[in-house]
PDB file of C-alpha atoms in Angstrom:
ATOM      1  CA  UNK A 222     -16.254  29.687 -12.914  1.00  0.00           C
ATOM      2  CA  UNK A 223     -17.760  32.397 -15.131  1.00  0.00           C
ATOM      3  CA  UNK A 224     -17.899  32.810 -18.886  1.00  0.00           C
ATOM      4  CA  UNK A 225     -14.834  34.981 -19.099  1.00  0.00           C
ATOM      5  CA  UNK A 226     -12.518  32.577 -17.239  1.00  0.00           C
ATOM      6  CA  UNK A 227     -13.800  29.670 -19.394  1.00  0.00           C
ATOM      7  CA  UNK A 228     -13.107  31.641 -22.647  1.00  0.00           C
ATOM      8  CA  UNK A 229      -9.734  32.833 -21.353  1.00  0.00           C
ATOM      9  CA  UNK A 230      -8.714  29.319 -20.293  1.00  0.00           C
ATOM     10  CA  UNK A 231      -9.577  28.011 -23.605  1.00  0.00           C
ATOM     11  CA  UNK A 232      -7.603  30.723 -25.364  1.00  0.00           C
ATOM     12  CA  UNK A 233      -4.595  30.085 -23.237  1.00  0.00           C
ATOM     13  CA  UNK A 234      -4.796  26.313 -23.808  1.00  0.00           C
ATOM     14  CA  UNK A 235      -4.918  27.050 -27.555  1.00  0.00           C
ATOM     15  CA  UNK A 236      -1.912  29.242 -27.392  1.00  0.00           C
ATOM     16  CA  UNK A 237       0.025  26.608 -25.472  1.00  0.00           C
ATOM     17  CA  UNK A 238      -0.931  23.865 -27.931  1.00  0.00           C
ATOM     18  CA  UNK A 239      -0.058  26.184 -30.920  1.00  0.00           C
ATOM     19  CA  UNK A 240       3.261  26.944 -29.434  1.00  0.00           C
ATOM     20  CA  UNK A 241       4.036  23.258 -28.896  1.00  0.00           C
ATOM     21  CA  UNK A 242       3.094  22.584 -32.500  1.00  0.00           C
ATOM     22  CA  UNK A 243       5.260  25.239 -33.810  1.00  0.00           C
ATOM     23  CA  UNK A 244       8.193  24.159 -31.814  1.00  0.00           C
ATOM     24  CA  UNK A 245       7.636  20.603 -33.114  1.00  0.00           C
ATOM     25  CA  UNK A 246       7.367  21.792 -36.707  1.00  0.00           C
ATOM     26  CA  UNK A 247      10.600  23.854 -36.299  1.00  0.00           C
ATOM     27  CA  UNK A 248      12.488  20.958 -34.965  1.00  0.00           C
ATOM     28  CA  UNK A 249      11.252  18.699 -37.817  1.00  0.00           C
ATOM     29  CA  UNK A 250      12.308  21.263 -40.392  1.00  0.00           C
ATOM     30  CA  UNK A 251      15.770  21.625 -38.791  1.00  0.00           C
ATOM     31  CA  UNK A 252      16.117  17.821 -38.824  1.00  0.00           C
ATOM     32  CA  UNK A 253      15.126  17.754 -42.534  1.00  0.00           C
ATOM     33  CA  UNK A 254      17.562  20.629 -43.427  1.00  0.00           C
ATOM     34  CA  UNK A 255      20.493  18.814 -41.514  1.00  0.00           C
ATOM     35  CA  UNK A 256      19.670  15.642 -43.367  1.00  0.00           C
ATOM     36  CA  UNK A 257      19.052  16.998 -46.927  1.00  0.00           C
ATOM     37  CA  UNK A 258      21.194  20.109 -46.956  1.00  0.00           C
ATOM     38  CA  UNK A 259      24.507  18.319 -47.448  1.00  0.00           C
ATOM     39  CA  UNK A 260      22.884  16.165 -50.244  1.00  0.00           C
ATOM     40  CA  UNK A 261      21.757  19.473 -51.959  1.00  0.00           C
ATOM     41  CA  UNK A 262      25.309  20.769 -51.591  1.00  0.00           C
ATOM     42  CA  UNK A 263      26.669  17.605 -53.019  1.00  0.00           C
ATOM     43  CA  UNK A 264      24.522  17.975 -56.136  1.00  0.00           C
ATOM     44  CA  UNK A 265      25.811  21.455 -56.684  1.00  0.00           C
ATOM     45  CA  UNK A 266      29.535  20.300 -56.325  1.00  0.00           C
ATOM     46  CA  UNK A 267      28.798  17.319 -58.644  1.00  0.00           C
ATOM     47  CA  UNK A 268      27.155  19.637 -61.257  1.00  0.00           C
ATOM     48  CA  UNK A 269      30.107  22.024 -61.106  1.00  0.00           C
ATOM     49  CA  UNK A 270      32.564  19.275 -61.394  1.00  0.00           C
ATOM     50  CA  UNK A 271      30.759  17.731 -64.465  1.00  0.00           C
ATOM     51  CA  UNK A 272      30.269  21.081 -66.175  1.00  0.00           C
ATOM     52  CA  UNK A 273      34.004  21.917 -65.816  1.00  0.00           C
ATOM     53  CA  UNK A 274      35.007  18.475 -67.201  1.00  0.00           C
ATOM     54  CA  UNK A 275      32.656  18.939 -70.161  1.00  0.00           C
ATOM     55  CA  UNK A 276      33.902  22.518 -70.841  1.00  0.00           C
ATOM     56  CA  UNK A 277      37.531  21.420 -70.744  1.00  0.00           C
ATOM     57  CA  UNK A 278      36.739  18.431 -73.146  1.00  0.00           C
ATOM     58  CA  UNK A 279      34.798  20.752 -75.503  1.00  0.00           C
ATOM     59  CA  UNK A 280      37.630  23.336 -75.635  1.00  0.00           C
ATOM     60  CA  UNK A 281      40.295  20.650 -75.694  1.00  0.00           C
ATOM     61  CA  UNK A 282      42.413  22.139 -72.928  1.00  0.00           C
ATOM     62  CA  UNK A 283      42.070  22.695 -69.171  1.00  0.00           C
ATOM     63  CA  UNK A 284      40.489  26.194 -68.921  1.00  0.00           C
ATOM     64  CA  UNK A 285      38.871  25.502 -65.501  1.00  0.00           C
ATOM     65  CA  UNK A 286      40.141  23.287 -62.627  1.00  0.00           C
ATOM     66  CA  UNK A 287      38.145  22.096 -59.551  1.00  0.00           C
ATOM     67  CA  UNK A 288      40.615  22.138 -56.568  1.00  0.00           C
ATOM     68  CA  UNK A 289      40.452  19.391 -53.910  1.00  0.00           C
ATOM     69  CA  UNK A 290      38.944  21.027 -50.838  1.00  0.00           C
ATOM     70  CA  UNK A 291      37.127  20.062 -47.581  1.00  0.00           C
ATOM     71  CA  UNK A 292      33.585  18.741 -48.263  1.00  0.00           C
ATOM     72  CA  UNK A 293      32.108  22.090 -47.244  1.00  0.00           C
ATOM     73  CA  UNK A 294      34.113  24.245 -49.628  1.00  0.00           C
ATOM     74  CA  UNK A 295      34.527  24.306 -53.449  1.00  0.00           C
ATOM     75  CA  UNK A 296      37.265  26.239 -55.288  1.00  0.00           C
ATOM     76  CA  UNK A 297      37.324  26.459 -59.200  1.00  0.00           C
ATOM     77  CA  UNK A 298      40.114  28.294 -60.929  1.00  0.00           C
ATOM     78  CA  UNK A 299      39.736  29.601 -64.437  1.00  0.00           C
ATOM     79  CA  UNK A 300      42.462  30.594 -66.992  1.00  0.00           C
ATOM     80  CA  UNK A 301      40.807  32.444 -69.927  1.00  0.00           C
ATOM     81  CA  UNK A 302      42.053  35.035 -72.498  1.00  0.00           C
ATOM     82  CA  UNK A 303      40.473  37.604 -70.163  1.00  0.00           C
ATOM     83  CA  UNK A 304      42.726  36.475 -67.206  1.00  0.00           C
ATOM     84  CA  UNK A 305      42.607  34.269 -64.297  1.00  0.00           C
ATOM     85  CA  UNK A 306      39.777  34.098 -61.767  1.00  0.00           C
ATOM     86  CA  UNK A 307      38.627  32.019 -58.854  1.00  0.00           C
ATOM     87  CA  UNK A 308      35.238  30.853 -57.665  1.00  0.00           C
ATOM     88  CA  UNK A 309      34.992  30.281 -54.008  1.00  0.00           C
ATOM     89  CA  UNK A 310      31.866  28.545 -52.695  1.00  0.00           C
ATOM     90  CA  UNK A 311      30.984  27.167 -49.178  1.00  0.00           C
ATOM     91  CA  UNK A 312      28.153  25.373 -47.514  1.00  0.00           C
ATOM     92  CA  UNK A 313      27.713  26.165 -43.883  1.00  0.00           C
ATOM     93  CA  UNK A 314      26.317  22.982 -42.107  1.00  0.00           C
ATOM     94  CA  UNK A 315      25.092  24.987 -39.101  1.00  0.00           C
ATOM     95  CA  UNK A 316      23.087  27.699 -40.970  1.00  0.00           C
ATOM     96  CA  UNK A 317      22.290  25.638 -44.082  1.00  0.00           C
ATOM     97  CA  UNK A 318      23.554  28.480 -46.333  1.00  0.00           C
ATOM     98  CA  UNK A 319      25.447  28.141 -49.571  1.00  0.00           C
ATOM     99  CA  UNK A 320      27.433  31.223 -50.377  1.00  0.00           C
ATOM    100  CA  UNK A 321      29.742  31.922 -53.356  1.00  0.00           C
ATOM    101  CA  UNK A 322      31.783  34.744 -54.875  1.00  0.00           C
ATOM    102  CA  UNK A 323      33.883  35.496 -57.819  1.00  0.00           C
ATOM    103  CA  UNK A 324      35.562  39.044 -57.674  1.00  0.00           C
ATOM    104  CA  UNK A 325      32.665  41.370 -57.265  1.00  0.00           C
ATOM    105  CA  UNK A 326      29.901  38.877 -57.947  1.00  0.00           C
ATOM    106  CA  UNK A 327      28.358  36.706 -55.274  1.00  0.00           C
ATOM    107  CA  UNK A 328      25.318  34.839 -54.239  1.00  0.00           C
ATOM    108  CA  UNK A 329      23.676  33.171 -51.294  1.00  0.00           C
ATOM    109  CA  UNK A 330      21.076  30.434 -51.030  1.00  0.00           C
ATOM    110  CA  UNK A 331      19.467  28.867 -47.944  1.00  0.00           C
ATOM    111  CA  UNK A 332      18.101  25.417 -47.521  1.00  0.00           C
ATOM    112  CA  UNK A 333      14.445  25.934 -46.622  1.00  0.00           C
ATOM    113  CA  UNK A 334      11.244  23.907 -46.671  1.00  0.00           C
ATOM    114  CA  UNK A 335       8.864  25.250 -49.311  1.00  0.00           C
ATOM    115  CA  UNK A 336       5.180  25.344 -49.435  1.00  0.00           C
ATOM    116  CA  UNK A 337       5.410  22.066 -51.259  1.00  0.00           C
ATOM    117  CA  UNK A 338       7.032  20.644 -48.040  1.00  0.00           C
ATOM    118  CA  UNK A 339      10.233  19.792 -50.027  1.00  0.00           C
ATOM    119  CA  UNK A 340      13.664  21.123 -48.978  1.00  0.00           C
ATOM    120  CA  UNK A 341      15.428  23.238 -51.583  1.00  0.00           C
ATOM    121  CA  UNK A 342      17.885  26.055 -52.005  1.00  0.00           C
ATOM    122  CA  UNK A 343      16.194  29.453 -51.992  1.00  0.00           C
ATOM    123  CA  UNK A 344      17.915  32.683 -52.947  1.00  0.00           C
ATOM    124  CA  UNK A 345      18.862  35.182 -50.236  1.00  0.00           C
ATOM    125  CA  UNK A 346      19.208  38.900 -50.485  1.00  0.00           C
ATOM    126  CA  UNK A 347      22.498  40.617 -50.038  1.00  0.00           C
ATOM    127  CA  UNK A 348      21.455  41.535 -46.523  1.00  0.00           C
ATOM    128  CA  UNK A 349      20.956  37.856 -45.814  1.00  0.00           C
ATOM    129  CA  UNK A 350      17.112  37.820 -45.828  1.00  0.00           C
ATOM    130  CA  UNK A 351      15.608  34.517 -47.084  1.00  0.00           C
ATOM    131  CA  UNK A 352      13.375  34.781 -50.149  1.00  0.00           C
ATOM    132  CA  UNK A 353      11.347  31.641 -49.337  1.00  0.00           C
ATOM    133  CA  UNK A 354       8.448  32.961 -51.310  1.00  0.00           C
ATOM    134  CA  UNK A 355      10.478  32.856 -54.536  1.00  0.00           C
ATOM    135  CA  UNK A 356      10.745  29.866 -56.706  1.00  0.00           C
ATOM    136  CA  UNK A 357      13.540  27.457 -55.336  1.00  0.00           C
ATOM    137  CA  UNK A 358      16.747  27.236 -57.157  1.00  0.00           C
ATOM    138  CA  UNK A 359      17.966  23.993 -58.633  1.00  0.00           C
ATOM    139  CA  UNK A 360      21.574  22.854 -58.502  1.00  0.00           C
ATOM    140  CA  UNK A 361      21.770  23.368 -62.228  1.00  0.00           C
ATOM    141  CA  UNK A 362      20.731  27.073 -62.014  1.00  0.00           C
ATOM    142  CA  UNK A 363      23.100  27.710 -59.097  1.00  0.00           C
ATOM    143  CA  UNK A 364      25.932  26.023 -60.856  1.00  0.00           C
ATOM    144  CA  UNK A 365      25.389  27.999 -64.123  1.00  0.00           C
ATOM    145  CA  UNK A 366      25.140  31.330 -62.169  1.00  0.00           C
ATOM    146  CA  UNK A 367      28.409  30.569 -60.436  1.00  0.00           C
ATOM    147  CA  UNK A 368      30.313  29.381 -63.506  1.00  0.00           C
ATOM    148  CA  UNK A 369      28.891  32.176 -65.708  1.00  0.00           C
ATOM    149  CA  UNK A 370      30.293  34.636 -63.156  1.00  0.00           C
ATOM    150  CA  UNK A 371      33.710  32.880 -63.177  1.00  0.00           C
ATOM    151  CA  UNK A 372      33.902  32.853 -66.985  1.00  0.00           C
ATOM    152  CA  UNK A 373      32.462  36.211 -67.825  1.00  0.00           C
TER     153      UNK A 373
END
């Protein structure tokens, strides 16, 4: 063997090792997303339900109603002096994406593993690009954004 073949063999072994490590990391992240994603979605649903109950109690009448839906969907109807509106939100268990819309307002959040190694919802662009470098969004901030859009 010569120096070139030894260097090249080392480089190829490192590439192979790096690829195996990347694959293992990806599989671990997918496992974590699958495990934690539904819990994060559940926090958003719980937060929405609690905020709606508190708003109705504060006003003294049913202004907003959370409809019974499958576990991956959330529908909230509002009857205000400005008219009736409906919030529709859904969590996709395959892509780990929460999407919501109210008339012409909408948002998307993806469960991703941040630099702190914790899974959280991260905002996405309209084109569907993840903004993992941004600050993660809490269930409280997502809830307030959705309900503000519903009641504005």
